[in-house]
XYZ file of C-alpha atoms in Angstrom:
561
model
C 56.456 -32.415 -91.432
C 56.127 -30.166 -94.479
C 52.564 -28.788 -94.752
C 50.439 -30.605 -97.297
C 49.316 -27.363 -98.891
C 52.907 -26.370 -99.632
C 53.617 -29.695 -101.305
C 50.783 -29.115 -103.764
C 51.660 -26.295 -106.163
C 49.004 -23.601 -106.197
C 50.716 -20.787 -108.020
C 51.052 -20.115 -111.721
C 53.761 -22.734 -112.091
C 56.094 -20.317 -113.851
C 53.835 -19.934 -116.876
C 54.825 -16.299 -117.302
C 57.683 -14.216 -116.008
C 55.668 -11.116 -115.102
C 52.072 -9.933 -115.354
C 50.982 -7.820 -118.285
C 49.293 -4.443 -117.990
C 50.034 -1.449 -115.749
C 53.651 -0.441 -115.207
C 54.642 -1.124 -111.623
C 55.777 1.909 -109.632
C 59.134 1.225 -107.931
C 58.065 3.001 -104.733
C 54.889 0.953 -104.375
C 56.785 -2.249 -105.158
C 59.323 -1.466 -102.461
C 56.560 -0.838 -99.926
C 54.865 -4.131 -100.748
C 58.138 -6.060 -100.601
C 58.902 -4.541 -97.190
C 55.453 -5.492 -95.868
C 55.661 -9.069 -97.127
C 59.259 -9.599 -96.023
C 60.273 -13.245 -96.271
C 56.725 -14.588 -96.318
C 55.789 -16.898 -99.192
C 54.117 -15.379 -102.234
C 51.666 -18.282 -102.667
C 48.220 -17.612 -104.094
C 46.459 -18.816 -100.943
C 48.113 -15.957 -99.023
C 46.718 -13.225 -101.269
C 44.069 -12.072 -98.782
C 46.588 -12.111 -95.933
C 48.900 -9.895 -97.987
C 46.061 -7.533 -98.910
C 45.368 -7.122 -95.200
C 48.953 -6.030 -94.635
C 48.563 -3.225 -97.151
C 45.148 -2.185 -95.804
C 46.396 -2.190 -92.203
C 49.499 -0.144 -93.069
C 48.006 2.513 -95.322
C 44.293 2.477 -94.453
C 43.430 1.677 -98.065
C 44.733 -0.229 -101.089
C 45.828 1.922 -104.014
C 45.957 0.957 -107.664
C 49.749 1.176 -107.468
C 49.824 -1.297 -104.578
C 47.535 -3.706 -106.447
C 49.906 -3.617 -109.424
C 52.909 -4.111 -107.155
C 51.318 -7.009 -105.276
C 50.353 -8.636 -108.567
C 53.969 -8.388 -109.745
C 55.319 -9.727 -106.466
C 52.919 -12.707 -106.444
C 53.151 -13.338 -110.205
C 49.418 -12.849 -110.653
C 47.452 -10.807 -113.154
C 46.234 -7.470 -111.836
C 42.663 -8.559 -112.528
C 43.116 -11.541 -110.208
C 44.259 -9.306 -107.370
C 41.622 -6.646 -108.043
C 38.699 -9.067 -108.241
C 39.620 -10.530 -104.843
C 40.275 -7.187 -103.163
C 37.039 -5.663 -104.492
C 34.931 -8.621 -103.312
C 35.476 -8.025 -99.588
C 33.990 -5.138 -97.570
C 37.082 -4.442 -95.490
C 39.422 -3.617 -98.359
C 39.195 0.061 -99.384
C 40.349 0.217 -102.997
C 41.411 3.658 -104.177
C 41.537 4.005 -107.948
C 43.759 6.400 -109.853
C 42.876 10.071 -109.318
C 40.678 9.168 -106.324
C 41.288 10.509 -102.837
C 41.889 7.945 -100.091
C 39.321 7.672 -97.290
C 39.888 9.510 -93.990
C 42.445 7.928 -91.696
C 39.745 6.773 -89.280
C 36.555 4.877 -90.092
C 33.649 4.352 -87.718
C 31.324 1.522 -88.688
C 27.811 1.445 -87.286
C 26.112 -1.951 -87.337
C 22.713 -1.656 -89.021
C 21.562 -5.269 -88.749
C 18.293 -6.117 -87.034
C 19.278 -6.156 -83.344
C 21.191 -2.891 -83.692
C 18.378 -1.320 -85.688
C 16.030 -2.190 -82.826
C 18.546 -0.545 -80.483
C 18.609 2.759 -82.399
C 21.419 2.349 -84.947
C 19.733 4.687 -87.426
C 19.675 7.596 -84.975
C 23.234 6.783 -83.892
C 24.456 6.889 -87.498
C 22.918 10.307 -88.157
C 24.187 11.690 -84.859
C 27.747 10.512 -85.499
C 27.856 12.000 -88.973
C 26.876 15.378 -87.530
C 29.194 15.152 -84.527
C 32.349 13.744 -86.122
C 32.376 15.813 -89.309
C 34.337 15.160 -92.484
C 37.552 14.102 -90.762
C 36.114 10.725 -89.773
C 34.305 8.388 -92.138
C 31.040 7.049 -90.697
C 29.535 4.154 -92.645
C 26.965 1.410 -92.039
C 28.191 -2.126 -91.493
C 26.518 -5.532 -91.593
C 26.308 -7.524 -88.370
C 29.513 -7.248 -86.326
C 28.653 -10.161 -84.006
C 27.839 -8.165 -80.862
C 24.053 -8.196 -80.994
C 23.703 -8.420 -77.206
C 25.441 -5.007 -76.987
C 23.224 -3.198 -79.487
C 23.640 -0.654 -80.869
C 27.313 -1.198 -81.684
C 29.794 1.074 -83.403
C 33.331 0.036 -84.314
C 36.040 2.714 -84.095
C 38.838 1.354 -86.261
C 38.894 -2.179 -84.859
C 37.573 -1.281 -81.414
C 33.881 -2.074 -80.812
C 31.866 0.297 -78.648
C 29.074 -1.558 -76.848
C 25.670 0.060 -76.295
C 27.066 2.941 -78.275
C 25.969 6.552 -78.042
C 27.269 9.594 -79.873
C 29.129 10.628 -76.727
C 30.773 7.229 -76.098
C 31.931 6.946 -79.712
C 33.279 10.506 -79.653
C 35.235 9.606 -76.523
C 36.786 6.579 -78.252
C 37.723 8.692 -81.258
C 39.223 11.434 -79.085
C 41.218 8.900 -77.059
C 42.417 7.301 -80.300
C 41.267 3.892 -79.055
C 41.089 2.077 -82.372
C 42.581 -1.304 -81.417
C 40.354 -3.920 -79.822
C 41.253 -4.908 -76.259
C 41.215 -8.644 -75.486
C 39.906 -8.617 -71.915
C 40.348 -11.397 -69.331
C 40.318 -15.041 -70.425
C 41.783 -18.427 -69.460
C 45.272 -18.550 -70.937
C 47.448 -21.539 -71.787
C 49.128 -22.039 -68.400
C 45.863 -21.722 -66.465
C 44.122 -24.120 -68.838
C 46.900 -26.720 -68.486
C 46.798 -26.384 -64.690
C 43.110 -27.325 -64.735
C 43.693 -30.545 -66.664
C 43.601 -29.054 -70.112
C 45.034 -31.015 -73.062
C 45.100 -34.235 -71.049
C 42.784 -36.013 -73.492
C 44.634 -34.637 -76.516
C 47.930 -35.867 -75.064
C 46.436 -39.301 -74.381
C 45.283 -39.493 -77.995
C 48.684 -38.647 -79.418
C 50.343 -41.066 -76.984
C 48.199 -43.923 -78.268
C 46.205 -44.270 -75.028
C 42.897 -43.601 -76.774
C 41.239 -45.461 -79.638
C 39.969 -43.411 -82.578
C 36.972 -45.674 -83.146
C 35.948 -45.279 -79.497
C 36.091 -41.496 -79.854
C 33.965 -41.521 -82.989
C 31.395 -43.762 -81.306
C 31.306 -41.438 -78.290
C 30.629 -38.464 -80.542
C 27.921 -40.372 -82.387
C 26.283 -41.503 -79.148
C 26.319 -37.979 -77.683
C 24.103 -36.674 -80.448
C 26.339 -33.627 -80.962
C 25.458 -31.946 -84.230
C 27.207 -29.217 -86.177
C 26.521 -25.934 -84.382
C 27.209 -23.591 -87.253
C 23.696 -23.968 -88.607
C 23.459 -27.094 -90.746
C 23.273 -29.512 -87.815
C 25.075 -32.448 -89.459
C 25.970 -35.108 -86.837
C 29.576 -34.506 -85.769
C 30.510 -38.143 -85.193
C 29.187 -39.166 -88.586
C 31.212 -36.394 -90.218
C 34.378 -37.644 -88.497
C 33.698 -41.152 -89.768
C 33.037 -40.008 -93.343
C 36.182 -37.881 -93.654
C 38.379 -40.501 -91.943
C 37.183 -42.975 -94.562
C 38.460 -40.789 -97.410
C 41.908 -41.318 -98.869
C 44.589 -39.131 -97.242
C 46.029 -36.628 -96.924
C 43.129 -34.844 -95.235
C 42.856 -31.290 -93.935
C 40.593 -29.479 -91.475
C 38.896 -26.099 -91.976
C 37.327 -24.446 -88.934
C 34.595 -21.901 -89.568
C 34.538 -18.917 -87.193
C 32.932 -16.564 -89.701
C 29.688 -16.200 -87.750
C 28.191 -13.370 -89.770
C 24.539 -14.411 -89.338
C 22.702 -11.425 -87.811
C 21.841 -12.349 -84.245
C 24.742 -14.798 -83.766
C 27.656 -14.143 -81.410
C 28.189 -17.384 -79.444
C 31.545 -18.243 -81.049
C 32.985 -14.883 -80.077
C 31.581 -15.243 -76.556
C 33.321 -18.577 -75.941
C 36.618 -17.627 -77.571
C 36.850 -14.432 -75.525
C 36.703 -16.562 -72.372
C 38.237 -19.998 -72.966
C 39.993 -20.385 -76.332
C 41.924 -23.528 -75.361
C 38.791 -25.585 -74.818
C 38.142 -25.100 -78.530
C 41.781 -25.682 -79.471
C 41.908 -28.963 -77.539
C 38.740 -30.157 -79.258
C 40.357 -29.218 -82.554
C 43.455 -31.316 -81.794
C 41.371 -34.306 -80.700
C 39.316 -34.166 -83.893
C 42.461 -33.773 -86.002
C 44.066 -36.839 -84.424
C 40.905 -38.937 -84.695
C 40.365 -38.157 -88.369
C 44.118 -38.218 -89.156
C 44.311 -34.613 -90.327
C 47.560 -33.332 -91.844
C 46.902 -29.566 -91.515
C 44.438 -27.307 -89.742
C 43.133 -23.977 -91.033
C 41.198 -21.662 -88.695
C 39.121 -19.078 -90.575
C 38.192 -16.140 -88.334
C 35.988 -13.237 -89.387
C 37.815 -9.931 -89.595
C 35.320 -8.194 -87.296
C 36.740 -10.190 -84.374
C 40.032 -8.333 -83.954
C 40.140 -9.025 -80.220
C 39.602 -12.732 -80.737
C 42.299 -12.760 -83.402
C 44.775 -11.250 -80.931
C 43.827 -13.909 -78.368
C 44.229 -16.795 -80.810
C 47.532 -15.493 -82.157
C 48.938 -15.230 -78.637
C 47.567 -18.545 -77.381
C 48.583 -20.504 -80.468
C 52.129 -19.270 -79.972
C 52.014 -20.398 -76.343
C 50.635 -23.789 -77.373
C 53.284 -24.267 -80.062
C 56.124 -23.112 -77.798
C 55.331 -25.695 -75.115
C 53.084 -28.302 -76.771
C 51.455 -30.986 -74.619
C 51.680 -33.381 -77.573
C 52.788 -33.363 -81.226
C 50.838 -30.719 -83.138
C 49.785 -30.616 -86.776
C 50.584 -27.438 -88.715
C 47.963 -24.853 -87.669
C 47.221 -21.773 -89.771
C 45.063 -18.841 -88.633
C 43.437 -17.130 -91.610
C 41.713 -13.768 -91.520
C 38.434 -13.071 -93.288
C 37.825 -9.683 -94.862
C 34.153 -8.893 -94.330
C 31.875 -11.173 -96.349
C 28.839 -12.950 -94.856
C 28.861 -15.499 -97.662
C 32.152 -16.922 -96.347
C 30.187 -18.536 -93.540
C 29.094 -21.043 -96.203
C 31.625 -23.875 -96.026
C 32.718 -23.973 -99.663
C 32.852 -20.154 -99.911
C 35.069 -20.189 -96.818
C 37.342 -22.704 -98.519
C 37.580 -20.496 -101.601
C 38.532 -17.575 -99.347
C 41.221 -19.600 -97.547
C 42.628 -20.400 -100.968
C 42.951 -16.667 -101.636
C 39.935 -16.218 -103.882
C 36.560 -14.535 -103.845
C 34.252 -16.277 -101.394
C 31.895 -17.817 -103.907
C 30.148 -21.114 -103.059
C 30.989 -24.207 -105.072
C 28.535 -26.440 -106.841
C 28.080 -29.823 -105.170
C 28.793 -32.691 -105.535
C 31.637 -33.219 -104.875
C 31.203 -32.337 -101.198
C 34.002 -30.795 -99.163
C 34.402 -34.044 -97.227
C 35.557 -35.561 -100.526
C 37.128 -32.650 -102.422
C 37.580 -29.618 -100.227
C 40.419 -27.285 -99.292
C 43.216 -27.421 -101.898
C 41.428 -30.429 -103.398
C 41.843 -32.630 -100.322
C 39.155 -34.360 -98.231
C 38.260 -31.752 -95.622
C 36.790 -31.950 -92.136
C 34.855 -28.674 -91.867
C 33.551 -27.690 -88.433
C 32.062 -24.722 -86.657
C 34.108 -23.568 -83.668
C 31.444 -24.381 -81.064
C 31.101 -27.969 -82.256
C 34.746 -28.544 -81.326
C 34.332 -26.583 -78.093
C 32.162 -29.386 -76.658
C 34.456 -32.293 -77.598
C 36.513 -32.260 -74.390
C 33.433 -32.102 -72.130
C 31.763 -34.984 -73.970
C 34.838 -37.198 -73.709
C 35.500 -36.269 -70.053
C 31.946 -36.518 -68.771
C 30.706 -39.137 -71.195
C 28.378 -39.069 -74.158
C 25.417 -39.728 -71.858
C 26.098 -36.460 -70.020
C 25.569 -34.373 -73.132
C 22.658 -36.454 -74.425
C 20.923 -36.399 -71.029
C 20.248 -32.679 -71.299
C 17.185 -31.532 -73.181
C 13.480 -30.853 -72.997
C 10.399 -31.860 -74.935
C 12.012 -35.019 -76.249
C 15.201 -33.348 -77.513
C 18.802 -34.155 -76.520
C 21.816 -32.008 -75.765
C 22.653 -28.414 -74.923
C 22.327 -25.345 -77.108
C 24.113 -22.015 -76.866
C 21.372 -19.509 -77.642
C 22.528 -16.072 -78.783
C 19.603 -13.965 -77.595
C 19.144 -10.304 -78.512
C 16.311 -7.857 -78.981
C 13.682 -6.762 -76.480
C 14.732 -8.796 -73.424
C 16.197 -7.700 -70.090
C 19.244 -9.996 -70.301
C 20.486 -10.438 -73.859
C 23.545 -12.649 -74.280
C 24.671 -16.252 -74.742
C 22.475 -18.558 -72.664
C 23.390 -22.245 -72.415
C 20.048 -24.048 -72.197
C 18.580 -27.499 -72.872
C 17.871 -28.349 -76.484
C 14.131 -28.268 -77.054
C 13.420 -25.382 -74.691
C 10.681 -23.069 -75.989
C 11.221 -19.389 -76.640
C 8.759 -18.467 -73.890
C 10.742 -20.576 -71.420
C 13.998 -19.089 -72.696
C 12.740 -15.541 -72.156
C 11.324 -16.249 -68.697
C 14.050 -18.518 -67.261
C 17.233 -17.198 -68.849
C 16.603 -13.686 -70.185
C 14.881 -12.106 -67.199
C 11.687 -11.484 -69.121
C 10.874 -8.756 -71.617
C 12.113 -5.182 -71.321
C 9.856 -2.906 -69.263
C 6.984 -1.616 -71.370
C 7.442 -4.287 -74.045
C 5.172 -7.255 -74.669
C 6.323 -10.360 -76.537
C 5.138 -10.085 -80.154
C 7.354 -12.209 -82.430
C 10.715 -13.950 -82.643
C 13.361 -15.068 -85.072
C 14.394 -18.592 -83.945
C 17.462 -18.904 -86.161
C 18.862 -15.492 -87.011
C 18.225 -13.719 -90.289
C 17.808 -16.966 -92.257
C 15.567 -18.816 -89.810
C 12.242 -17.088 -90.445
C 9.901 -15.153 -88.146
C 7.140 -16.557 -85.946
C 4.449 -14.844 -83.831
C 4.423 -15.006 -80.032
C 1.352 -17.237 -80.241
C 3.717 -19.915 -81.607
C 6.171 -19.517 -78.745
C 5.671 -23.029 -77.373
C 7.486 -24.852 -80.202
C 10.640 -26.684 -79.010
C 13.763 -24.918 -80.241
C 16.033 -27.469 -81.860
C 17.056 -28.956 -85.172
C 14.126 -30.227 -87.266
C 11.404 -28.933 -84.917
C 10.661 -25.734 -86.847
C 10.850 -26.939 -90.440
C 7.121 -27.545 -90.819
C 6.519 -23.874 -89.976
C 8.914 -22.583 -92.644
C 11.664 -21.854 -90.111
C 14.785 -23.435 -88.636
C 17.045 -22.963 -85.623
C 20.325 -22.655 -87.557
C 23.015 -21.426 -85.184
C 20.432 -20.761 -82.420
C 20.383 -16.979 -82.839
C 17.112 -15.847 -81.253
C 15.974 -12.244 -81.811
C 12.968 -11.132 -79.775
C 10.492 -8.544 -81.119
C 7.921 -6.698 -79.024
C 4.602 -5.018 -79.666
C 6.575 -1.874 -80.513
C 8.090 -3.610 -83.561
C 6.781 -4.950 -86.839
C 7.699 -8.284 -88.376
C 7.458 -6.727 -91.837
C 10.087 -4.118 -90.913
C 12.338 -6.861 -89.538
C 11.939 -8.793 -92.792
C 12.924 -5.700 -94.803
C 16.052 -5.242 -92.711
C 16.968 -8.866 -93.296
C 16.332 -8.718 -97.045
C 18.486 -5.585 -97.316
C 21.249 -7.556 -95.613
C 20.853 -10.494 -98.011
C 20.818 -8.216 -101.063
C 24.053 -6.550 -99.961
C 25.748 -9.810 -98.970
C 24.841 -11.923 -102.013
C 28.072 -12.952 -103.726
C 26.375 -12.357 -107.085
C 27.328 -15.712 -108.564
C 23.806 -16.934 -109.343
C 21.014 -14.847 -110.857
C 18.139 -16.042 -108.617
C 19.925 -14.760 -105.517
C 21.657 -11.699 -106.985
C 18.571 -10.345 -108.738
C 15.945 -11.955 -106.523
C 17.058 -10.415 -103.240
C 17.262 -6.918 -104.741
C 13.899 -7.268 -106.488
C 12.298 -8.640 -103.307
C 13.598 -5.700 -101.283
C 12.048 -3.231 -103.733
C 8.693 -5.012 -103.481
C 8.886 -5.174 -99.679
C 9.499 -1.420 -99.445
C 5.970 -0.773 -100.734
C 3.183 -0.189 -98.201
C 1.191 -3.075 -99.711
C 3.084 -6.181 -100.732
C 2.413 -7.866 -104.070
C 2.144 -11.288 -102.442
C 1.704 -13.232 -105.675
C 4.856 -11.805 -107.202
C 6.805 -12.164 -103.962
C 5.816 -15.830 -103.707
C 6.880 -16.428 -107.303
C 10.181 -14.716 -106.600
C 10.617 -16.699 -103.382
C 10.102 -19.958 -105.229
C 12.744 -19.058 -107.798
C 15.284 -18.113 -105.116
C 14.622 -21.178 -102.969
C 14.695 -23.642 -105.856
C 17.478 -22.303 -108.054
C 20.070 -20.596 -105.830
C 23.429 -22.312 -105.465
C 23.796 -21.973 -101.700
C 21.911 -21.394 -98.493
C 21.885 -17.592 -98.734
C 19.527 -17.491 -101.687
C 17.696 -20.638 -100.602
C 16.893 -19.188 -97.156
C 16.335 -15.566 -98.214
C 12.606 -16.167 -98.857
C 11.974 -17.405 -95.295
C 11.218 -13.990 -93.742
C 9.021 -13.030 -96.724
C 6.919 -16.164 -96.519
C 6.647 -15.973 -92.728
C 5.362 -12.412 -92.803
C 2.813 -13.235 -95.499
C 1.652 -16.320 -93.584
C 1.748 -15.193 -89.963
C 1.530 -11.376 -90.104
C -0.771 -10.649 -93.083
C -2.319 -7.522 -91.518
C 1.057 -5.765 -91.600
C 1.354 -5.868 -95.407
C -2.186 -5.326 -96.685
């Protein structure tokens, strides 16, 4: 079957023979042509092609931008605006020197800041000198290993100056994949049996949708939309339909998707195939954040194994690589990025279930949502729904970081309280630290004091307190921390990660950060600013950015007066 996306023309349609502007250098054009080889020059592959240049040369020169524009029959401005949008593309303008051959990124998001990222950054700059570039980075999705530095593409857990120096000296810049359940082992344990039954006509699509609805499984990327209902809605749209899978978990505090993929990627892939068959999907696109180089290597290898010896007919499956942009975790921004554009959220309606990727009805899912599909269908919807506490149903994968003895992914009943989570799953607080505050849903989910640690953690239970669970990223603060400092770290992240499309978010986050840096907060002005961001921003970044501000003013007033 020819992929749907290829059938629908997405290029310039031959409107011009060559782009106007800068003269293309023959040497640069030859280098770009060699890198691209026989691969298509479609617009939706622009980011993939930019990665090839970045990976080969360590930067993207003006000459390479002009050459890529010529090769893809795009204007230079179209290539430049995409390349300059993403953090992981180093654009070198004319008469500028390229960056050093090696870059070390030090995560400066909240969990790593608590772990000493600031001191690590200063120490590395002194120790490594001018021959290595040391720069801050937004959350790299390894909050349980804080502080984290990334040498090239190789993350260094619980990093110190000495351990990073050792990685640099050993030239260990590629991320190792570690041990995981591969294709043969997964098949030997009954893997892909349900997917094969579906494709063989032994399962009924309506029965599968009802099972998902009855299980109570909700989207686990943050929004919490019921999975079964989403399947029913998209299946009801006129075909062809496509699927877009979001593994761009850039929310500070979140790392569950990486955790599961590093251990059992085929459980996710089987859930993906079952969902694709049920909803009658023509193509599948997997969007993986660029920070997860090890996971990308795993998926590339295991997809090849799956396609070489498939247990059932497979739809076309495309693995797409992000380029460092938190905003692409928003579903429509992710779709724009897959299409080879800047990751800027779309106005809605229409919703992506109606008009999504390449204009087709799109089933958009977080990776973990699909990870649970096989278990629910094997063990029954009642199995999943039977778990839970305090009147809630299901299981939640809590990404816990901060001041606890055992940070990590903890699979616990939905509705567990943070105090129970700390005591039963995290081994208690670190020695010398007393529970002070917590973030129940990562950077966006607000901040609550320890005195409110008995609230069930689940969808809809925290809304009345100005918070939400989101992707269940729980960051624990102690009496050695301040909620106001945590809020400043978060607002700095939002200001840097705003796509800039709408004024309330672009200007509001930067203005809020300036106000929050003062010893005494102007609460009236901050509340006015928060209202503007929450009410007028296009997407969830700007709408949720005020949550930490409002929580600090409401629950920690002594810190800002």
